[in-house]
Short mmCIF file of C-alpha atoms in Angstrom, two decimals:
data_model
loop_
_atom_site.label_atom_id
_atom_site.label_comp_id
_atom_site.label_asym_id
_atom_site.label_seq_id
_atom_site.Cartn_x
_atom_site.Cartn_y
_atom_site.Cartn_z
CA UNK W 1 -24.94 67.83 29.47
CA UNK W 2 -26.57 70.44 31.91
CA UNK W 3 -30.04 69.69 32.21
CA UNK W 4 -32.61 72.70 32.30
CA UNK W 5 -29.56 75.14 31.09
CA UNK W 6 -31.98 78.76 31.22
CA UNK W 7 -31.28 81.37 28.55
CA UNK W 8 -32.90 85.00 30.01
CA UNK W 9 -32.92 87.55 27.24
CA UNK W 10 -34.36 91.41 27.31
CA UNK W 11 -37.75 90.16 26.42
CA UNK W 12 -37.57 87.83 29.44
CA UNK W 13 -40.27 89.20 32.13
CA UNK W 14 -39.15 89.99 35.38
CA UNK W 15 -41.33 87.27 37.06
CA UNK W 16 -39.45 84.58 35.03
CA UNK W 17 -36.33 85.64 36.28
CA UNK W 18 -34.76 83.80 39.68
CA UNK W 19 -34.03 86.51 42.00
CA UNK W 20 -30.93 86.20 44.52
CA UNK W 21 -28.79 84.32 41.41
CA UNK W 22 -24.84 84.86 41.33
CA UNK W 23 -23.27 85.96 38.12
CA UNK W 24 -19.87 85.69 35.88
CA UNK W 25 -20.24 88.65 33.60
CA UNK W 26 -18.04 88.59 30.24
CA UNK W 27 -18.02 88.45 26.63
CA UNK W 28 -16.61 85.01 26.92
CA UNK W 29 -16.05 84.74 23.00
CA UNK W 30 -14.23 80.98 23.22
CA UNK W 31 -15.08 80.51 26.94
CA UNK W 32 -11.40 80.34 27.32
CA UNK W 33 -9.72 79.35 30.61
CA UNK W 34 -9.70 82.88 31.94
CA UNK W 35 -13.54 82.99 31.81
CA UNK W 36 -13.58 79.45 33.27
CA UNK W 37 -11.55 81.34 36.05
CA UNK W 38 -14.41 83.67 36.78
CA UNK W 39 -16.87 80.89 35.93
CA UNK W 40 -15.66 79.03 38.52
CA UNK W 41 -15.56 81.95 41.11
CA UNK W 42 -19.20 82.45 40.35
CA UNK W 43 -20.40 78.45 40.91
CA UNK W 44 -18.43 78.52 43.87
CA UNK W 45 -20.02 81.78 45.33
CA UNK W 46 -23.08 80.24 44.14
CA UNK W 47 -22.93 77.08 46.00
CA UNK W 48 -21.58 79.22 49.63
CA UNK W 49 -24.90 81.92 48.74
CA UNK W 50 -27.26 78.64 48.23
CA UNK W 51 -28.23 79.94 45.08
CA UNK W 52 -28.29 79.50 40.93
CA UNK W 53 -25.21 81.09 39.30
CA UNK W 54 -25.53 82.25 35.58
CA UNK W 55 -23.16 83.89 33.05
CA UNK W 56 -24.20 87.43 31.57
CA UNK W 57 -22.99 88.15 28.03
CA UNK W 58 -23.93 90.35 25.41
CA UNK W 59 -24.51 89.97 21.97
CA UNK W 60 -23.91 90.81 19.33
CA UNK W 61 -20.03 91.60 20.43
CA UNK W 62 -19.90 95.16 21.81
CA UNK W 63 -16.60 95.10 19.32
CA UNK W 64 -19.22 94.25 16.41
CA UNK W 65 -21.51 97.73 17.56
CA UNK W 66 -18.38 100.30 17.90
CA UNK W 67 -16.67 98.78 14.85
CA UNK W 68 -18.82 97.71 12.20
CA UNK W 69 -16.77 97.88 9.44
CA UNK W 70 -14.36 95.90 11.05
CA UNK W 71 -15.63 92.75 11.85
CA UNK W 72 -13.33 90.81 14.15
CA UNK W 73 -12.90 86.70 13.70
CA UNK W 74 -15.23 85.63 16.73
CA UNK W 75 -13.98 82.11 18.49
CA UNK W 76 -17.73 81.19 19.00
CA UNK W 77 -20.86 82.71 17.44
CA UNK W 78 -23.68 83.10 20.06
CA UNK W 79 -24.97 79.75 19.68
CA UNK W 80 -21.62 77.90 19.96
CA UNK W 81 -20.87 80.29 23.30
CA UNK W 82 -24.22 79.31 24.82
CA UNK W 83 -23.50 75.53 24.66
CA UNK W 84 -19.86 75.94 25.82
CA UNK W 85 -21.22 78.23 29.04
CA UNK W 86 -24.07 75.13 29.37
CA UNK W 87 -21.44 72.90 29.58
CA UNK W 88 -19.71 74.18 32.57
CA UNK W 89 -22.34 73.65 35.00
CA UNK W 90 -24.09 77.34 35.11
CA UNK W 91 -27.84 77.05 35.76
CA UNK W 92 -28.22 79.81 32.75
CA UNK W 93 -27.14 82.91 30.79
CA UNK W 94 -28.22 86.30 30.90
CA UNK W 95 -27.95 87.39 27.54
CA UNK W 96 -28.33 91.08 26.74
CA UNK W 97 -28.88 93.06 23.72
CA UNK W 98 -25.61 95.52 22.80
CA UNK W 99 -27.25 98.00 20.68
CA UNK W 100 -27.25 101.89 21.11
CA UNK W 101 -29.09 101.98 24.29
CA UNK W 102 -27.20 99.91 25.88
CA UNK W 103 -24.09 101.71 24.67
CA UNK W 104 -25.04 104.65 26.23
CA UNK W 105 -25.84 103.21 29.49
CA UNK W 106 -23.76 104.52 32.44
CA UNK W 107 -22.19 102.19 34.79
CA UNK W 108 -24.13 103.31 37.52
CA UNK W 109 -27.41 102.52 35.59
CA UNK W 110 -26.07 99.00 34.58
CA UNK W 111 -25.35 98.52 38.03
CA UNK W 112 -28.61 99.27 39.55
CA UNK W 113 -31.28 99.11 36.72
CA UNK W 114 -29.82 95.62 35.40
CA UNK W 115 -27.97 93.98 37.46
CA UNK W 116 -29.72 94.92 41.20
CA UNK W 117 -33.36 95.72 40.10
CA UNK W 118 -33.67 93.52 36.79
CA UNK W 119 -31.73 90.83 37.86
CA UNK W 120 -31.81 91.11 41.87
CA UNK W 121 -28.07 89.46 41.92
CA UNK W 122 -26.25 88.77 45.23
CA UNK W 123 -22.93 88.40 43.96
CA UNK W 124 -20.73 88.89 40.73
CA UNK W 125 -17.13 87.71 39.39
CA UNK W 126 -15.96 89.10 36.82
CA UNK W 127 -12.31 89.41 35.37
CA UNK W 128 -9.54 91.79 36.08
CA UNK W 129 -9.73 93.74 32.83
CA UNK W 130 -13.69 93.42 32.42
CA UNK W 131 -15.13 97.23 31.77
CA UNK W 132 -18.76 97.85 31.19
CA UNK W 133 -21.11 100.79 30.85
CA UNK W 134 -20.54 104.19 28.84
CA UNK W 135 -16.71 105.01 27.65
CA UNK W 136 -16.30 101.78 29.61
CA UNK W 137 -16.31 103.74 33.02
CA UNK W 138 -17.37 100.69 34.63
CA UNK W 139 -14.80 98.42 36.54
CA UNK W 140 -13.97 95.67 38.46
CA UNK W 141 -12.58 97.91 40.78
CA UNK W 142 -15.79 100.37 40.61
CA UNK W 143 -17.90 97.22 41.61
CA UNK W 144 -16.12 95.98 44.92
CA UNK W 145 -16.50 100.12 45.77
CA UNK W 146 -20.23 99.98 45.10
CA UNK W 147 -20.47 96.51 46.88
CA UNK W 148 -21.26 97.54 50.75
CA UNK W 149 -23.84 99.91 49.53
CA UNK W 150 -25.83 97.27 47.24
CA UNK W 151 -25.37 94.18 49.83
CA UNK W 152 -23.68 91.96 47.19
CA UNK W 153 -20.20 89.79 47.34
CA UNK W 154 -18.01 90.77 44.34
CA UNK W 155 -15.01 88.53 43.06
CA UNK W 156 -12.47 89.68 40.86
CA UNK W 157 -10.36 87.12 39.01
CA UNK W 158 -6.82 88.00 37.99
CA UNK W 159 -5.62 86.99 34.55
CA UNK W 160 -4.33 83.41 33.84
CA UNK W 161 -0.99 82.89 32.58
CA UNK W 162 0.48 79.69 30.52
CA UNK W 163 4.06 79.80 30.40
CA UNK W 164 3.99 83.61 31.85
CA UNK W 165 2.03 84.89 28.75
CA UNK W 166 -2.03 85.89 29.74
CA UNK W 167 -4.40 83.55 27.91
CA UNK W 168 -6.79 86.07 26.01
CA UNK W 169 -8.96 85.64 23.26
CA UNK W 170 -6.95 87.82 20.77
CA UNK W 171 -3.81 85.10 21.91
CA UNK W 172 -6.14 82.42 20.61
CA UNK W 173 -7.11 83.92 17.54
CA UNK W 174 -3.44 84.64 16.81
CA UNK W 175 -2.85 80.99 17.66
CA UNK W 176 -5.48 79.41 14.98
CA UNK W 177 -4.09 82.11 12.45
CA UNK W 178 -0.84 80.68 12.84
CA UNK W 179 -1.76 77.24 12.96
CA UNK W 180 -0.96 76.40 16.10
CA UNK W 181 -3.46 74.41 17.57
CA UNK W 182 -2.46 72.99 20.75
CA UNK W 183 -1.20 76.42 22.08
CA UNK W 184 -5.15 77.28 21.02
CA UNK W 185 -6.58 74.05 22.93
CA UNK W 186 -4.33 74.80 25.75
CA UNK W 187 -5.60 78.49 26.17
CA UNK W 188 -9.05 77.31 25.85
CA UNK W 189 -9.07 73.92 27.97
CA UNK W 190 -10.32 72.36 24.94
CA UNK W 191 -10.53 71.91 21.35
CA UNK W 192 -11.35 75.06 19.43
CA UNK W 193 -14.53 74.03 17.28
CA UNK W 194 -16.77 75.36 14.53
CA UNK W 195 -20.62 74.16 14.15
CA UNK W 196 -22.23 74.59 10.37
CA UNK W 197 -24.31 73.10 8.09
CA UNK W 198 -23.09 70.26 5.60
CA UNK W 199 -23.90 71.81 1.79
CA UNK W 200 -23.20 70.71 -1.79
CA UNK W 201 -20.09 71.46 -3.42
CA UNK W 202 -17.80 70.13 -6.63
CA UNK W 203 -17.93 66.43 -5.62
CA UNK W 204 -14.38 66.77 -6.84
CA UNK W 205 -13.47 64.43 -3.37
CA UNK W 206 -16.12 61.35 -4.50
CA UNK W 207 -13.49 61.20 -7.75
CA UNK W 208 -10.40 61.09 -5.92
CA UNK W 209 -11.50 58.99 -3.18
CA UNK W 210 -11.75 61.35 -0.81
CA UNK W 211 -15.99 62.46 -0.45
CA UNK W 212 -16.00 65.04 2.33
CA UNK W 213 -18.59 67.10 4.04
CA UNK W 214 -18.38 70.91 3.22
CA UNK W 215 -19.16 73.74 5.23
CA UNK W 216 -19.24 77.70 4.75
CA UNK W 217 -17.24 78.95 7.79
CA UNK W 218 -18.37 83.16 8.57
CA UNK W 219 -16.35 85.12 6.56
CA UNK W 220 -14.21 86.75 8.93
CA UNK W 221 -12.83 83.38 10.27
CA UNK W 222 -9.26 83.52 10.89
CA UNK W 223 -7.92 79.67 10.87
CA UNK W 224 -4.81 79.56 9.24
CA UNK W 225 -5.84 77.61 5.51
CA UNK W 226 -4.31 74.27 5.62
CA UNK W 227 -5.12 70.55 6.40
CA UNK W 228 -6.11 69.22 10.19
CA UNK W 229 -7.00 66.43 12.26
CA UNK W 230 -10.35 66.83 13.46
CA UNK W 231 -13.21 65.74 15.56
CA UNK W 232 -16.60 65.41 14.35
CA UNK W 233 -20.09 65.80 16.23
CA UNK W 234 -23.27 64.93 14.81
CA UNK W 235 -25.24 64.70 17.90
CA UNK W 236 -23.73 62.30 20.26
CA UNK W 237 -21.94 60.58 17.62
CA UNK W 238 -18.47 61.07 17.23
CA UNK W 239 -16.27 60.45 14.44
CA UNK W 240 -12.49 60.78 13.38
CA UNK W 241 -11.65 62.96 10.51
CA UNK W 242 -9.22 65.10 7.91
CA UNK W 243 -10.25 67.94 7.28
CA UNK W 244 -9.09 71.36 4.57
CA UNK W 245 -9.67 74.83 4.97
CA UNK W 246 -8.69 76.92 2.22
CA UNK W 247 -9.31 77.68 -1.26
CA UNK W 248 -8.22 74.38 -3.00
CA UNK W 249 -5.23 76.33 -4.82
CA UNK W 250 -4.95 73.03 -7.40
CA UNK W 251 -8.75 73.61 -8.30
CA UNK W 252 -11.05 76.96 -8.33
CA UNK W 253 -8.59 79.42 -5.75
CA UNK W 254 -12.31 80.31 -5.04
CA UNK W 255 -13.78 81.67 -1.64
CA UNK W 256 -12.81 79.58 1.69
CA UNK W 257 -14.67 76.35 2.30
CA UNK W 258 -13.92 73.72 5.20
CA UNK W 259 -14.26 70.17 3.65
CA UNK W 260 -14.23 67.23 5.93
CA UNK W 261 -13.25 63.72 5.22
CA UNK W 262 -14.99 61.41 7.72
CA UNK W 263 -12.59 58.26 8.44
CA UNK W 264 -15.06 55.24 7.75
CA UNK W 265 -18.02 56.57 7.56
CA UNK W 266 -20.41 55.82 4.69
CA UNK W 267 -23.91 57.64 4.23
CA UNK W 268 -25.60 60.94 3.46
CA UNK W 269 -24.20 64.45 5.63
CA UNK W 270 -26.34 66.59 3.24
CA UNK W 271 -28.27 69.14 5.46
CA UNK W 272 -26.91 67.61 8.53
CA UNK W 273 -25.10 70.17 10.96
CA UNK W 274 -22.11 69.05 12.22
CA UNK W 275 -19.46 70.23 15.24
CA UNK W 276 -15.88 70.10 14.24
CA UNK W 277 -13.26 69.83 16.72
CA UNK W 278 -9.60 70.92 15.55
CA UNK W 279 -7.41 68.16 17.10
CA UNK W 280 -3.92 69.10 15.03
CA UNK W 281 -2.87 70.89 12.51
CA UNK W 282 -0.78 68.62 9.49
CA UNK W 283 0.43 71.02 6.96
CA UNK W 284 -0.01 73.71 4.97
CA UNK W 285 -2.64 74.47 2.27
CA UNK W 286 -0.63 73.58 -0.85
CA UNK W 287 -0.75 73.91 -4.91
CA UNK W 288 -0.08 70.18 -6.61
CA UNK W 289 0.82 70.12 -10.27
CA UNK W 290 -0.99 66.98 -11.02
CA UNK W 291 -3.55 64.66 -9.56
CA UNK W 292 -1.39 61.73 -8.58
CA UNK W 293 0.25 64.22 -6.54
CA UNK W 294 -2.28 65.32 -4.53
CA UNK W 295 -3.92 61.58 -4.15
CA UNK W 296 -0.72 60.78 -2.81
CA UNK W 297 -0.80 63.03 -0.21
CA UNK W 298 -4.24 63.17 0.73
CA UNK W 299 -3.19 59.64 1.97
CA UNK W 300 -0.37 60.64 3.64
CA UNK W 301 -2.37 63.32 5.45
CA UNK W 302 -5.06 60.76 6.40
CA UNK W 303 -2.48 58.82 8.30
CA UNK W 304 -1.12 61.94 10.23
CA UNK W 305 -4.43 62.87 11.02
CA UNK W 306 -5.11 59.36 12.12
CA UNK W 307 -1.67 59.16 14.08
CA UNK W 308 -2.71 62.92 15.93
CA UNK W 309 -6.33 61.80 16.58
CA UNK W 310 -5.16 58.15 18.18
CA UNK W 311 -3.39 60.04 20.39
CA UNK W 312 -6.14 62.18 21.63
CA UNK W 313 -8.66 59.42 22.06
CA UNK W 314 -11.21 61.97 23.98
CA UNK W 315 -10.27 65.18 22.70
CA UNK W 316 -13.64 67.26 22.04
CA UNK W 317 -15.30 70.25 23.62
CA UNK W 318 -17.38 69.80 26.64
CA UNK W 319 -20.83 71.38 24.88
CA UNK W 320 -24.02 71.58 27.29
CA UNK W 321 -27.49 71.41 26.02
CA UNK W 322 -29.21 74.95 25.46
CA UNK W 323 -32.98 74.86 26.72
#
């Protein structure tokens, strides 16, 4: 874990903020490997400047302000993005408020009110497609122009290709709809994961031997509904698991729920909050026209899922610790 991981936010005074720091600016919504690209570009100007490097992001997802009656199925809520940044050996994140003012910023003023005056960077990386500022005017391109002028370094990263197709985050989330998680873990450099809060449900799983952990995922989650091999968190514990997303078709049909059966495990989840790692995906969510049925192959799912999870011994994201 990164020790003394900083989180700056709007409200942060200007005194609290290290002056001469490097950044990697980008939505980074999974902290995929084509952020890591510009992460990386950033430590490594970082470490030739002598200085801190942190991330800048924004939040909530500029997508979220222009379109919001269209939410979009995020790969990491703000927390979850915080801890993944944390984890890659940043000193901190500049997070900043995307609300109407900040809409209607111009590139020139983001330039020189946040990221020169605010912020007092000496050098930025940021990816080839990143755009920034009102009607997205501002550029990667506009930045290594303005660069001379300000007296910082400016790296632009190109896009990162896996079997000549660009990782992006909208490949990712077509991935996970699909079900296809390793192309997912691939494109991030990692299991994909979800963090929530263990709550009550039917107990239908404590009658059929199966007692699982539920959890709401945000409505707008795109996983494809089916069964997985998963990775659970609590803490620094780690445990194997089978897990469902769906709408239990042989039950209710009611709203989505993930429910999570941990592989011998034996005590009380209630209230805890729990990370859960999607290792591989097993089948599809299916209807069973009896009990027996489905017992039968719940079982048989536990043993894929044990099979998938043996052979991915250390398979988890690398999370940081937020301070």
């Amino acid at each position: 874990m990164t020790p003394g991981f900083t989180v700056i936010r709007d409200s942060t005074p200007d005194a609290a903020i290290p002056r001469g720091a490097v950044v990697a600016m980008g939505n980074f919504d999974g902290v995929h490997l084509g952020h890591r690209a510009v992460i990386t570009a950033a430590l490594q100007m970082g470490r030739a400047h002598g200085s801190q490097a942190f991330a800048v992001t924004f939040e909530p997802h500029p997508r979220s302000f222009f379109s919001p009656n269209s939410p979009q199925f995020r790969l990491s809520d703000e927390a979850s993005k915080l801890r993944l940044l944390a984890g890659t050996g940043l000193d901190g994140c500049v997070v900043m408020t995307f609300d109407k003012g900040r809409a209607g910023t111009s590139a020139q003023d983001f330039i020189h009110h946040d990221l020169i005056r605010r912020l007092g960077i000496s050098g930025i990386a940021v990816g080839y497609d990143f755009h920034f500022g009102k009607g997205r005017v501002g550029s990667p391109s506009l930045l290594v122009s303005e660069a001379p002028r300000l007296g910082i370094e400016v790296d632009v990263q190109a896009h990162v290709d896996i079997a000549e197709r660009p990782v992006s985050s909208s490949a990712i989330r077509m991935a996970l709809a699909e079900g296809q998680i390793a192309d997912a873990t691939e494109m991030l450099g990692g299991p994909w994961f979800v963090t929530g809060e263990v709550i009550h449900g039917e107990k239908r799983g404590r009658d059929l031997g199966y007692p699982t952990a539920n959890i709401r995922l945000d409505k707008t989650c795109g996983l494809k509904h089916g069964i997985y091999a998963v990775r659970v968190g609590r803490g620094a514990e780690r445990f194997d698991a089978v897990a469902s997303y769906g709408r239990r078709p042989t039950f209710d049909n009611g709203a989505p729920l993930l429910e999570v059966f941990l592989f011998d495990f034996r005590g009380d989840l209630y209230g805890c909050k729990l990370d859960v790692a999607f290792i591989g995906f097993i089948r599809d969510e299916l209807k069973f026209d009896n009990i027996d049925v489905l017992i039968r192959q719940m079982d048989d799912d536990s043993t894929r899922a044990r099979a998938a999870l043996a052979a991915a011994p250390d398979a988890f994201p690398k999370l940081g610790e937020v301070g």
